[in-house]
PDB file of C-alpha atoms in Angstrom:
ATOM      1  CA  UNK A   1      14.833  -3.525  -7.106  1.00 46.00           C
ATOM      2  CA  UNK A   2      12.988  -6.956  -8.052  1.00 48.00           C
ATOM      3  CA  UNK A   3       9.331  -7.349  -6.603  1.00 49.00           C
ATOM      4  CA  UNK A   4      10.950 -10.401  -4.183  1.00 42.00           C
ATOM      5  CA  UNK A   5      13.691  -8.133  -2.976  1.00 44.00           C
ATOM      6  CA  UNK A   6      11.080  -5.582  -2.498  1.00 46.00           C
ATOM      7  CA  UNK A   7       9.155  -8.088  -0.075  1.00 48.00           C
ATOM      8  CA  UNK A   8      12.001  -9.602   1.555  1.00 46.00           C
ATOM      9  CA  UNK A   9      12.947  -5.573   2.161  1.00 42.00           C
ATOM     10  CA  UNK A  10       9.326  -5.037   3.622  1.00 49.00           C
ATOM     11  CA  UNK A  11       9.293  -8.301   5.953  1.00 48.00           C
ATOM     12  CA  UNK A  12      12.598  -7.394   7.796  1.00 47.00           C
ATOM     13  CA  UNK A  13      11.327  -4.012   8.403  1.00 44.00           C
ATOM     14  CA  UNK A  14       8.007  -5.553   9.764  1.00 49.00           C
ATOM     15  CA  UNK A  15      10.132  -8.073  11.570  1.00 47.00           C
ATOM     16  CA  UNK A  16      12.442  -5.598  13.198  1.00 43.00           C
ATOM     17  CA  UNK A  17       9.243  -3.075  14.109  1.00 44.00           C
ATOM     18  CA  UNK A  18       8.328  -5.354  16.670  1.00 42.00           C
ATOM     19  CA  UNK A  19       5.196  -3.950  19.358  1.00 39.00           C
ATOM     20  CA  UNK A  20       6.629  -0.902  20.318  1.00 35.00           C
ATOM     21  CA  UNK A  21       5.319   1.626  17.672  1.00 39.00           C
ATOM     22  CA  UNK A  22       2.332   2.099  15.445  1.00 38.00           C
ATOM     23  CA  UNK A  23       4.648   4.244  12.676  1.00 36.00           C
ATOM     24  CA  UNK A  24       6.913   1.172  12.976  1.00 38.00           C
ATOM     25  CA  UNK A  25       4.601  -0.984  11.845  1.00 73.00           C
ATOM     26  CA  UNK A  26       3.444   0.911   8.945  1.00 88.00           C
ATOM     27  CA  UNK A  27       5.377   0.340   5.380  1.00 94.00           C
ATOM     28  CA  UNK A  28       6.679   3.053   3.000  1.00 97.00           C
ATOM     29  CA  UNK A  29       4.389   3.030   0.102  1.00 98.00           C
ATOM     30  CA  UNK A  30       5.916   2.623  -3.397  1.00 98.00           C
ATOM     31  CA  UNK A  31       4.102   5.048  -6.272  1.00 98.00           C
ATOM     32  CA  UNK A  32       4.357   4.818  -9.623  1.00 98.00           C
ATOM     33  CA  UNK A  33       2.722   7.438 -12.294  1.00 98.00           C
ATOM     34  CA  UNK A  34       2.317   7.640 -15.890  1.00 98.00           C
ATOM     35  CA  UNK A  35       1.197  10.598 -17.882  1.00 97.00           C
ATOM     36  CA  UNK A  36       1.423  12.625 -21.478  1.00 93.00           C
ATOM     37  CA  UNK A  37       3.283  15.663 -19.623  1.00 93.00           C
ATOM     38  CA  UNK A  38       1.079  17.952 -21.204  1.00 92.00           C
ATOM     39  CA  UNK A  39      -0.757  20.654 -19.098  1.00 92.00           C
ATOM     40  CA  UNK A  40      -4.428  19.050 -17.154  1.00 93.00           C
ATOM     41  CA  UNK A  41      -6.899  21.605 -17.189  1.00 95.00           C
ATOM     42  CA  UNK A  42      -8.787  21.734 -14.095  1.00 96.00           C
ATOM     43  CA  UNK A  43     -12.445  20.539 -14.684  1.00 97.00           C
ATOM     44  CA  UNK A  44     -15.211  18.528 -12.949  1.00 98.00           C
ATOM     45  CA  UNK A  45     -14.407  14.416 -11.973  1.00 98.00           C
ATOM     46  CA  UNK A  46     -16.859  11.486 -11.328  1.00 97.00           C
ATOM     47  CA  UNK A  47     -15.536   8.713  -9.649  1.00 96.00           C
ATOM     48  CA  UNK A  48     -16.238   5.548 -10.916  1.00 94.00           C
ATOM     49  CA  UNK A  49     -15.015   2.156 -10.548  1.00 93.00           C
ATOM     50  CA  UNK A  50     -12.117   1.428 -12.616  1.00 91.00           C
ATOM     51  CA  UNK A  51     -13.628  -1.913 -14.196  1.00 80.00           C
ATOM     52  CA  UNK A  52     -17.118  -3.404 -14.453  1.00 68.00           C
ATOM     53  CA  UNK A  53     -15.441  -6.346 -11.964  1.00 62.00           C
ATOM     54  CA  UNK A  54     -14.542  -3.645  -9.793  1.00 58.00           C
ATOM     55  CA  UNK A  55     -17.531  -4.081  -6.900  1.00 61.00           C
ATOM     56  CA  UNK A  56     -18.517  -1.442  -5.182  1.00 66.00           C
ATOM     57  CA  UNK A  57     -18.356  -2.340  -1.347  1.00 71.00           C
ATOM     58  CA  UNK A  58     -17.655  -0.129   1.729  1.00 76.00           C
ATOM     59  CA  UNK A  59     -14.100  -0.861   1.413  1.00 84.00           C
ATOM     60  CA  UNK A  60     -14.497   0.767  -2.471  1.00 89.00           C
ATOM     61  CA  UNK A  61     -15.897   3.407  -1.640  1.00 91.00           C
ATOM     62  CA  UNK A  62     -13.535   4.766   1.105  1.00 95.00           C
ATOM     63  CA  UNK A  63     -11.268   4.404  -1.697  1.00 96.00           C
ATOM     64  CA  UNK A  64     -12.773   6.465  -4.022  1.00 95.00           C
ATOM     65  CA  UNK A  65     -14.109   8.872  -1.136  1.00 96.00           C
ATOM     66  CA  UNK A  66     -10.274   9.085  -0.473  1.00 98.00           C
ATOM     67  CA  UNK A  67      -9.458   9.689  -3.940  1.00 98.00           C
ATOM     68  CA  UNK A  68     -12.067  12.752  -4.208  1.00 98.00           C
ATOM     69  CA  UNK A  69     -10.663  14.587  -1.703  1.00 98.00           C
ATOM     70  CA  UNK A  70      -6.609  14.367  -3.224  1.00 98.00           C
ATOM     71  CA  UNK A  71      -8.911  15.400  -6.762  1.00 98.00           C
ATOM     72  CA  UNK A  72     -10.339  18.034  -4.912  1.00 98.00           C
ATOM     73  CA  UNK A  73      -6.981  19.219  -3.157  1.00 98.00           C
ATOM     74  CA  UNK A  74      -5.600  19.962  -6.980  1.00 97.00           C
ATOM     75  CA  UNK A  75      -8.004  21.934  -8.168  1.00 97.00           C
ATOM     76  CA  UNK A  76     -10.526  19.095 -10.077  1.00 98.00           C
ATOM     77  CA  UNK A  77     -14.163  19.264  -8.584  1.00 98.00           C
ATOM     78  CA  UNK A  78     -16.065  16.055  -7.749  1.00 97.00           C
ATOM     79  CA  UNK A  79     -19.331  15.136  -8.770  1.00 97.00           C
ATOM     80  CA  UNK A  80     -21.238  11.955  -8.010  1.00 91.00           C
ATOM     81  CA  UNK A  81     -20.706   8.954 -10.256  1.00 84.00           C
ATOM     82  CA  UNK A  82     -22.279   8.476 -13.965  1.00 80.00           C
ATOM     83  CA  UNK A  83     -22.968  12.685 -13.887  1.00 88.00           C
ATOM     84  CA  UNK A  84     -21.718  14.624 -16.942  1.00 93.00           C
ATOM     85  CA  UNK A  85     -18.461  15.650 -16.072  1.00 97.00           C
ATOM     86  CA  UNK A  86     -14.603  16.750 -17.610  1.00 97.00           C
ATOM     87  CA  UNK A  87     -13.064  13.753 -16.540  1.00 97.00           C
ATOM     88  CA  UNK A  88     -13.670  10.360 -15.082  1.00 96.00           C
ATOM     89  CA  UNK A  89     -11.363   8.933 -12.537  1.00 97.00           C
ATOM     90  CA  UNK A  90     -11.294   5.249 -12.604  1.00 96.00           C
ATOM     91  CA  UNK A  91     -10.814   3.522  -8.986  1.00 96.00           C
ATOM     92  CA  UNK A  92      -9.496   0.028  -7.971  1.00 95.00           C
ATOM     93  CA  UNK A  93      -8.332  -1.299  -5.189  1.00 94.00           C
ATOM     94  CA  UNK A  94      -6.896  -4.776  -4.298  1.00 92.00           C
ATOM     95  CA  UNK A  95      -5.835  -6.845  -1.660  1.00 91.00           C
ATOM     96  CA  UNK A  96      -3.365 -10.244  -2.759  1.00 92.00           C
ATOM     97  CA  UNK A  97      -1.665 -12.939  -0.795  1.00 92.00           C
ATOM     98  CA  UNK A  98       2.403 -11.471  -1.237  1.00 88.00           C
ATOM     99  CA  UNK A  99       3.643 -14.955   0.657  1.00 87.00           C
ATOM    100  CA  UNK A 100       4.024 -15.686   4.175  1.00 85.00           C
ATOM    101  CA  UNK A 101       6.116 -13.990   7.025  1.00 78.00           C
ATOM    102  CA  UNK A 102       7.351 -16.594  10.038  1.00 76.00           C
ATOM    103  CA  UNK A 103       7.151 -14.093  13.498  1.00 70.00           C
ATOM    104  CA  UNK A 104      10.016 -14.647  16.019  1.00 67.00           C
ATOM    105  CA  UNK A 105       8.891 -16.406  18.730  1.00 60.00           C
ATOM    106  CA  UNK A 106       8.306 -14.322  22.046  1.00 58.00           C
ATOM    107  CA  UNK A 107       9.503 -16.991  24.437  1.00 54.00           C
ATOM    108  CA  UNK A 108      12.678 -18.301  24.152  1.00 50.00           C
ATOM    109  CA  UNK A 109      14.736 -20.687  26.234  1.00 52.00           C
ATOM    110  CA  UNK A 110      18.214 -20.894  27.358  1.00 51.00           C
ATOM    111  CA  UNK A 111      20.117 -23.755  28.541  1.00 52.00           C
ATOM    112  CA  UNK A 112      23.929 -22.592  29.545  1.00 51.00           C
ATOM    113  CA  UNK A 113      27.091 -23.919  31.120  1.00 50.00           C
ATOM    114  CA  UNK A 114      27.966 -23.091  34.722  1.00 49.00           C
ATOM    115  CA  UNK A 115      30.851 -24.218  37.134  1.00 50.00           C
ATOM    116  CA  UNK A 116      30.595 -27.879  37.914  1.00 50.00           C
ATOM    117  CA  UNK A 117      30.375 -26.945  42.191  1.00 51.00           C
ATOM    118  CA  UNK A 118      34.262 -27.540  44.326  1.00 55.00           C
ATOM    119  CA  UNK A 119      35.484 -28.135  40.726  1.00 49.00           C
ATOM    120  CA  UNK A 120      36.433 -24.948  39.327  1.00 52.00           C
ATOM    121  CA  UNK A 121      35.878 -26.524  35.968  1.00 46.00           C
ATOM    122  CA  UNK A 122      33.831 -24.245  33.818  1.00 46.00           C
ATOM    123  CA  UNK A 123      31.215 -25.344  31.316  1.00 46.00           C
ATOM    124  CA  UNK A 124      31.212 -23.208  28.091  1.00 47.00           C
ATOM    125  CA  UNK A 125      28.293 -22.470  25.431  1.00 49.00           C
ATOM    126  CA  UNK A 126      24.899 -22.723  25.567  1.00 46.00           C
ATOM    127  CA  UNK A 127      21.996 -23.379  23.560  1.00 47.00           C
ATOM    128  CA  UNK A 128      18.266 -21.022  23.206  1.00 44.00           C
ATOM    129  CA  UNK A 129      14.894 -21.772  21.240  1.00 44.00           C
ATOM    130  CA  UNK A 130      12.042 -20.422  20.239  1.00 46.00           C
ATOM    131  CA  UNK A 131       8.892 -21.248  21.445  1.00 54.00           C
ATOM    132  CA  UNK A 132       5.652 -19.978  20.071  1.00 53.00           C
ATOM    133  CA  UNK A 133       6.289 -18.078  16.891  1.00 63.00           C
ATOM    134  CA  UNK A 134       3.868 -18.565  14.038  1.00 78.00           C
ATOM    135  CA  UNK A 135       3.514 -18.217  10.058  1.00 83.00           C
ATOM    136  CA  UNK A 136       1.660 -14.677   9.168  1.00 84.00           C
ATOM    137  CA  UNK A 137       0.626 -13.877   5.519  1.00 91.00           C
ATOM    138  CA  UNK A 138       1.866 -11.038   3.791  1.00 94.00           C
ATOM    139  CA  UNK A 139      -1.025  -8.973   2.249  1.00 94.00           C
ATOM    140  CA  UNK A 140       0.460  -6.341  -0.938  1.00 96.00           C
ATOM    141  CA  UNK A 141      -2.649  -3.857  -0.775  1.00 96.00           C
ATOM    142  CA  UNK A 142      -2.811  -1.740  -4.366  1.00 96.00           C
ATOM    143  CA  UNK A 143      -4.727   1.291  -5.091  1.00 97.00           C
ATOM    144  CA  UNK A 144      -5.014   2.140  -8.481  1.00 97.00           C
ATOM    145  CA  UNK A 145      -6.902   5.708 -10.306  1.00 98.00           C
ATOM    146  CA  UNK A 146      -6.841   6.249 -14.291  1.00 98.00           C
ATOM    147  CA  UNK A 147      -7.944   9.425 -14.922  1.00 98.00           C
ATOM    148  CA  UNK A 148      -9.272  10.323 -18.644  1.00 97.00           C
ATOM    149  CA  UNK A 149     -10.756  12.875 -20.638  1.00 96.00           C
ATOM    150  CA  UNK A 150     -14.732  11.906 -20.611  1.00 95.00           C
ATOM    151  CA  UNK A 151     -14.859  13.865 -23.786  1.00 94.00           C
ATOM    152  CA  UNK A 152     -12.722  11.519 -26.088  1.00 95.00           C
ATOM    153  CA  UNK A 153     -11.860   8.681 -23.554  1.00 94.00           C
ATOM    154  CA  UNK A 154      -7.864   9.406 -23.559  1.00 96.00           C
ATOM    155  CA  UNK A 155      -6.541   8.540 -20.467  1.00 97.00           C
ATOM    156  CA  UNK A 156      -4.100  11.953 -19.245  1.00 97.00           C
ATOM    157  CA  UNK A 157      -2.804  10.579 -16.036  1.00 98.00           C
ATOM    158  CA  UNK A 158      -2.722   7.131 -14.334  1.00 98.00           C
ATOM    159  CA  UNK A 159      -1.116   5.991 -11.175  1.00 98.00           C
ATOM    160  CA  UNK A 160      -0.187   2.889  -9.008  1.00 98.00           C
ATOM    161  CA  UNK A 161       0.194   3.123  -5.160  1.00 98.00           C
ATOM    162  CA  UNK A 162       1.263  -0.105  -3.567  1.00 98.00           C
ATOM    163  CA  UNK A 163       2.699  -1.106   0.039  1.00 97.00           C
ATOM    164  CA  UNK A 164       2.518  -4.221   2.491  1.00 95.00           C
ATOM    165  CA  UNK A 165       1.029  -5.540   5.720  1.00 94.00           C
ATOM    166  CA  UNK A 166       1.003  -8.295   8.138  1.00 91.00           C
ATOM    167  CA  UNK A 167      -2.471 -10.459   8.012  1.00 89.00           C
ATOM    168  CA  UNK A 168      -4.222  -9.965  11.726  1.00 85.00           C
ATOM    169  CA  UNK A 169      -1.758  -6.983  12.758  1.00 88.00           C
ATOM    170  CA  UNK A 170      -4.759  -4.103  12.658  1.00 89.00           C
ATOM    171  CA  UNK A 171      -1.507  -1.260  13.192  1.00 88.00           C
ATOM    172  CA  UNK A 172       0.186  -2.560  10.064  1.00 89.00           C
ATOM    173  CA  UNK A 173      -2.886  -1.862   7.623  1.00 90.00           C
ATOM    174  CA  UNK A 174      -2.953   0.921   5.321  1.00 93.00           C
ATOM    175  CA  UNK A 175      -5.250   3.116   5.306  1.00 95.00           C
ATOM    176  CA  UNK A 176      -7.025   4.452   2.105  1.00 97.00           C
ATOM    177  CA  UNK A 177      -5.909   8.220   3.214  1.00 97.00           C
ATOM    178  CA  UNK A 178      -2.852   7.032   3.306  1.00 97.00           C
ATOM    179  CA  UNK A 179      -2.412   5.410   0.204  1.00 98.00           C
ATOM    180  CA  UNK A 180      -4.590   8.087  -1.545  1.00 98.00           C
ATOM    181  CA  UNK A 181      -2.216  11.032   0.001  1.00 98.00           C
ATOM    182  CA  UNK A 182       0.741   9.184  -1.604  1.00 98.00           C
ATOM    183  CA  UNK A 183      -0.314   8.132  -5.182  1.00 98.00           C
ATOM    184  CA  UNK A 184      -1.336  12.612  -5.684  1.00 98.00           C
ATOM    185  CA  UNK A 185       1.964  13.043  -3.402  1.00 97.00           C
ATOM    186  CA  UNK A 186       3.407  16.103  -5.859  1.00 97.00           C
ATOM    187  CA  UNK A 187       1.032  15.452  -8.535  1.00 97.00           C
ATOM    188  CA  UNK A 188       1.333  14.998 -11.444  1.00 97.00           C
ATOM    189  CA  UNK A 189       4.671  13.431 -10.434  1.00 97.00           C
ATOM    190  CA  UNK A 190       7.286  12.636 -12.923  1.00 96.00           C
ATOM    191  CA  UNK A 191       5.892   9.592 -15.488  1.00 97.00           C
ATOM    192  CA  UNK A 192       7.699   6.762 -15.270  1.00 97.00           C
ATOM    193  CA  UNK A 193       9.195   6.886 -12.289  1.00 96.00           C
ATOM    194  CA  UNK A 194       8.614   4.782  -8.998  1.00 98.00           C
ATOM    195  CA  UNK A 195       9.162   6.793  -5.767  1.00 98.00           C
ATOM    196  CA  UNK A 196       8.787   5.526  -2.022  1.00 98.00           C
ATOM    197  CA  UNK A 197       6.780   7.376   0.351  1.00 97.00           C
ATOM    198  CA  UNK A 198       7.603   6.606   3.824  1.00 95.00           C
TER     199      UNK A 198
END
């Protein structure tokens, strides 16, 4: 599936999810891994930033806090950043502009036909608009973790987890749990292959 038919999947699933429910509010999450299919010891892991552009704000690090814990849960063991360690697992996280999303309007207005009074004549059709509904950006939020061998530098595992929200709808923002739980969903995953976690 192309990355527009991906979005123009996501924005009639946002469209159709309408107040009612959180869960419908909240996209799948597409995950993609990459690895050399050869056995990963188990071993220490610092997180570190993925990049030297790669800031390290609160939003980082509940990221990479995120990301320990899924380590943890298979077997690695964290340590804090820039100790001596097995592996390092590189963190980044991004938020882009994925286009814009036009709501349906809550308010709409009818105008229909009626019978014309001691006629009997009938007036057919009728005509409703919307009034109200407003242009919302679509945000594609992207967490990415390399992991590598601290020893020679190879990287043995690397993996993309990737989903969308509506700007100024708080229910229909990811989490970093969330997208954390899904990129280490069945690690290490088959390589090369894109699933979607709902």
């Amino acid at each position: 599936m192309s990355r527009f038919a991906t979005i123009a999947v996501a924005l009639a699933v946002l469209a159709t999810g309408g107040c009612t429910s959180t869960a419908a509010r909240l996209q799948p999450v597409d995950v993609s891994r990459y690895h050399l299919g050869t056995p990963m010891p188990q071993g220490t892991v610092s997180i570190e930033p993925l990049s030297s552009t790669d800031t390290i704000s609160m939003s980082y690090q509940a990221y990479a806090d995120a990301v320990a814990a899924q380590l943890q849960a298979q077997g690695f063991t964290p340590v804090p950043a820039g100790s001596e360690s097995d592996y390092i697992a590189g963190v980044s996280f991004r938020r882009t502009d994925a286009g814009t999303y036009r709501e349906r309007s809550p308010v709409t207005i009818g105008i229909g036909g009626g019978t014309a009074p001691r006629s009997g004549l009938g007036v057919g059709g009728g005509i409703s608009t919307g009034i109200g509904g407003k242009d919302r950006r679509v945000i594609l939020s992207e967490l990415s973790v390399h992991l590598r061998r601290r020893g020679d530098g190879t990287t043995i595992w690397e993996g993309r987890a990737q989903t969308h929200s509506l700007e100024g709808v708080p229910e229909s923002q990811p989490s970093a749990e969330r997208l954390a739980s899904a990129l280490f969903k069945g690690f290490p995953g088959e390589s090369g292959i894109t699933i979607t976690v709902p």
